[in-house]
Amino acid sequence: MSAARPLPADLPRDLEAEILRLKKERNAILLAHYYQESEVQALADGVGDSLQLARAAQKADCEVIAFCGVHFMAETAKILNPHRKVVVPDLEAGCSLADGCPVDQFRAFVARHPGAKVVTYINSSAEVKAMSDLICTSSNAVKMVEHFEGQPVVFAPDRHLARWVAREANRPDLIVWQGICIVHEQFSAKRLAELRVKHPDAEVLAHPECDDAVLAQADTIGSTSRIIERAIESPAKTLIIATEDGVFHQIRRRVPEKTLLQAPGPDEGCACNRCPYMRLNTLEKLYLCLRDLEPEVTVPEEIRVRALRPIEKMLELSA
Ligand code: SF4
């Protein structure tokens, strides 16, 4: 990946208006993950979790996709849209899960389990996807593993999601790659228990990338979109949420009367529920990427074709 570009001194004053103008001029759509800052989400044509964004990318009708998320998400959009230009505000926006599963080590891991089907979380590189039988997101991971009932399954790269899926799908035999999300792993079970004592009527919502001791205290465990859905429909007036900070924007927009509390990290006042990779995407960089149509995300055709198959299979099975 290239080094981050310095910001020019002559950025327009009204960045939002310029981004909307450029979006039209470039025949671009802007897709943003729920973990983006609220001002980025506000400009997007589509906001969603990984599954919703993959679906939106599949249906894209435009010349350019400007993807505000992390690299593996933009790669997925490119895999689904080989003839469209996919640009991102910052190429350095990676992910600890994707980065923690290098293709050579993963190939050796899979080779140690001959005959096993490979179900890979979408938070992985195009190369790792290309080695997989099926891709999953946190919305559909249980269903994707159930698809291979009676067959050995390698599940990668998130160990916490894997543990939850193994329980939900009754697959204690899952063969698990031991990756972690540096954001979701930070939530402290001890401090969450203390917070619950202070708010006994609060409902706890958690993402399955969290540690088991956190999940054990959750009333609802689910993907980002499931957490938002439950936060809206829940009769509880106070919600404790164990996932990335960006989802608060969507929940506040829909149910402003509810009290939203962040599940605590290990230290008082830490901002550890903010993904540092996602936060690399700023309005300034979004403006520049639409103006210059770079940095562009590319995937070698041979890898793209192999990675497309398990992604399309997932979209078909979760339709
Ligand atoms: S929140 Fe975790 S899983 Fe999501 S992009 Fe950031 S590091 Fe990756």
mmCIF file of N, CA, C and O and ligand atoms in Angstrom, residues 33 35 69-70 72-73 94-98 121 123 158 180-184 207 209 243-244 273-278, ligand 1:
data_model
loop_
_atom_site.group_PDB
_atom_site.id
_atom_site.type_symbol
_atom_site.label_atom_id
_atom_site.label_comp_id
_atom_site.label_asym_id
_atom_site.label_seq_id
_atom_site.Cartn_x
_atom_site.Cartn_y
_atom_site.Cartn_z
ATOM 1 N N HIS A 33 -19.671 2.359 5.529
ATOM 2 C CA HIS A 33 -19.954 1.398 6.600
ATOM 3 C C HIS A 33 -20.510 2.126 7.824
ATOM 4 O O HIS A 33 -20.234 3.311 8.026
ATOM 5 N N TYR A 35 -19.539 2.047 10.645
ATOM 6 C CA TYR A 35 -18.478 2.469 11.557
ATOM 7 C C TYR A 35 -17.812 3.776 11.130
ATOM 8 O O TYR A 35 -16.833 4.200 11.745
ATOM 9 N N GLY A 69 -14.933 2.703 4.010
ATOM 10 C CA GLY A 69 -14.920 1.554 4.911
ATOM 11 C C GLY A 69 -13.470 1.156 5.000
ATOM 12 O O GLY A 69 -12.584 2.006 4.838
ATOM 13 N N VAL A 70 -13.200 -0.110 5.235
ATOM 14 C CA VAL A 70 -11.797 -0.522 5.251
ATOM 15 C C VAL A 70 -11.478 -1.305 3.982
ATOM 16 O O VAL A 70 -12.358 -1.635 3.182
ATOM 17 N N PHE A 72 -10.620 -4.318 2.948
ATOM 18 C CA PHE A 72 -11.215 -5.577 2.470
ATOM 19 C C PHE A 72 -12.625 -5.349 1.929
ATOM 20 O O PHE A 72 -13.086 -6.077 1.056
ATOM 21 N N MET A 73 -13.329 -4.347 2.450
ATOM 22 C CA MET A 73 -14.696 -4.065 1.974
ATOM 23 C C MET A 73 -14.655 -3.484 0.564
ATOM 24 O O MET A 73 -15.459 -3.852 -0.296
ATOM 25 N N GLY A 94 -6.909 -0.478 6.988
ATOM 26 C CA GLY A 94 -6.891 -1.946 6.977
ATOM 27 C C GLY A 94 -7.835 -2.513 8.014
ATOM 28 O O GLY A 94 -8.875 -1.917 8.327
ATOM 29 N N CYS A 95 -7.498 -3.659 8.548
ATOM 30 C CA CYS A 95 -8.335 -4.326 9.557
ATOM 31 C C CYS A 95 -7.462 -5.364 10.235
ATOM 32 O O CYS A 95 -6.750 -6.117 9.557
ATOM 33 N N SER A 96 -7.509 -5.411 11.569
ATOM 34 C CA SER A 96 -6.624 -6.348 12.280
ATOM 35 C C SER A 96 -6.959 -7.796 11.936
ATOM 36 O O SER A 96 -6.085 -8.666 11.983
ATOM 37 N N LEU A 97 -8.222 -8.056 11.600
ATOM 38 C CA LEU A 97 -8.589 -9.434 11.247
ATOM 39 C C LEU A 97 -7.993 -9.822 9.894
ATOM 40 O O LEU A 97 -7.389 -10.895 9.747
ATOM 41 N N ALA A 98 -8.173 -8.952 8.897
ATOM 42 C CA ALA A 98 -7.642 -9.257 7.560
ATOM 43 C C ALA A 98 -6.112 -9.299 7.609
ATOM 44 O O ALA A 98 -5.483 -10.226 7.072
ATOM 45 N N TYR A 121 -14.714 -15.399 7.020
ATOM 46 C CA TYR A 121 -15.382 -14.133 7.345
ATOM 47 C C TYR A 121 -14.970 -13.111 6.282
ATOM 48 O O TYR A 121 -13.819 -13.094 5.832
ATOM 49 N N ASN A 123 -14.125 -10.240 6.544
ATOM 50 C CA ASN A 123 -12.979 -9.438 7.007
ATOM 51 C C ASN A 123 -11.682 -10.191 6.714
ATOM 52 O O ASN A 123 -10.985 -10.663 7.609
ATOM 53 N N ASP A 158 -11.746 -14.795 12.608
ATOM 54 C CA ASP A 158 -12.036 -14.275 13.953
ATOM 55 C C ASP A 158 -12.373 -15.388 14.952
ATOM 56 O O ASP A 158 -13.364 -16.095 14.789
ATOM 57 N N ILE A 180 -8.149 -11.827 15.816
ATOM 58 C CA ILE A 180 -8.997 -10.974 16.676
ATOM 59 C C ILE A 180 -9.226 -9.605 16.027
ATOM 60 O O ILE A 180 -8.421 -9.135 15.243
ATOM 61 N N CYS A 181 -10.346 -8.999 16.419
ATOM 62 C CA CYS A 181 -10.594 -7.596 16.083
ATOM 63 C C CYS A 181 -10.070 -6.778 17.254
ATOM 64 O O CYS A 181 -10.522 -6.961 18.396
ATOM 65 N N ILE A 182 -9.154 -5.862 16.994
ATOM 66 C CA ILE A 182 -8.537 -5.088 18.089
ATOM 67 C C ILE A 182 -9.527 -4.151 18.777
ATOM 68 O O ILE A 182 -9.266 -3.663 19.861
ATOM 69 N N VAL A 183 -10.658 -3.894 18.125
ATOM 70 C CA VAL A 183 -11.672 -3.021 18.731
ATOM 71 C C VAL A 183 -12.590 -3.845 19.638
ATOM 72 O O VAL A 183 -12.722 -3.566 20.838
ATOM 73 N N HIS A 184 -13.203 -4.861 19.090
ATOM 74 C CA HIS A 184 -14.183 -5.634 19.868
ATOM 75 C C HIS A 184 -13.545 -6.418 21.010
ATOM 76 O O HIS A 184 -14.191 -6.705 22.006
ATOM 77 N N HIS A 207 -21.741 -7.361 19.661
ATOM 78 C CA HIS A 207 -21.334 -7.942 18.374
ATOM 79 C C HIS A 207 -20.578 -9.249 18.671
ATOM 80 O O HIS A 207 -19.795 -9.302 19.632
ATOM 81 N N GLU A 209 -17.988 -10.429 17.583
ATOM 82 C CA GLU A 209 -16.519 -10.344 17.596
ATOM 83 C C GLU A 209 -15.999 -10.061 19.005
ATOM 84 O O GLU A 209 -14.785 -10.045 19.231
ATOM 85 N N THR A 243 -20.117 -2.545 20.610
ATOM 86 C CA THR A 243 -19.589 -2.595 19.246
ATOM 87 C C THR A 243 -19.021 -1.229 18.920
ATOM 88 O O THR A 243 -18.952 -0.346 19.790
ATOM 89 N N GLU A 244 -18.611 -1.048 17.670
ATOM 90 C CA GLU A 244 -17.917 0.182 17.289
ATOM 91 C C GLU A 244 -18.831 1.398 17.441
ATOM 92 O O GLU A 244 -20.047 1.335 17.204
ATOM 93 N N ASN A 273 -13.416 1.870 21.583
ATOM 94 C CA ASN A 273 -14.470 1.331 20.724
ATOM 95 C C ASN A 273 -14.543 2.095 19.394
ATOM 96 O O ASN A 273 -15.517 1.984 18.671
ATOM 97 N N ARG A 274 -13.519 2.851 19.085
ATOM 98 C CA ARG A 274 -13.445 3.544 17.800
ATOM 99 C C ARG A 274 -12.372 2.873 16.963
ATOM 100 O O ARG A 274 -11.201 2.877 17.343
ATOM 101 N N CYS A 275 -12.788 2.294 15.832
ATOM 102 C CA CYS A 275 -11.818 1.567 15.003
ATOM 103 C C CYS A 275 -10.829 2.556 14.383
ATOM 104 O O CYS A 275 -11.220 3.444 13.624
ATOM 105 N N PRO A 276 -9.538 2.411 14.672
ATOM 106 C CA PRO A 276 -8.572 3.386 14.155
ATOM 107 C C PRO A 276 -8.438 3.322 12.636
ATOM 108 O O PRO A 276 -8.073 4.312 12.004
ATOM 109 N N TYR A 277 -8.736 2.169 12.079
ATOM 110 C CA TYR A 277 -8.640 2.051 10.604
ATOM 111 C C TYR A 277 -9.790 2.805 9.933
ATOM 112 O O TYR A 277 -9.596 3.563 8.989
ATOM 113 N N MET A 278 -10.996 2.583 10.453
ATOM 114 C CA MET A 278 -12.169 3.249 9.872
ATOM 115 C C MET A 278 -12.027 4.765 9.957
ATOM 116 O O MET A 278 -12.461 5.493 9.074
HETATM 117 S S1 SF4 B 1 -13.699 -2.774 13.908
HETATM 118 FE FE1 SF4 B 1 -12.340 -4.551 13.999
HETATM 119 S S2 SF4 B 1 -13.133 -5.947 12.412
HETATM 120 FE FE2 SF4 B 1 -13.984 -3.897 11.986
HETATM 121 S S3 SF4 B 1 -12.516 -2.973 10.551
HETATM 122 FE FE3 SF4 B 1 -11.916 -2.306 12.629
HETATM 123 S S4 SF4 B 1 -10.354 -3.829 13.209
HETATM 124 FE FE4 SF4 B 1 -11.476 -4.724 11.488
#
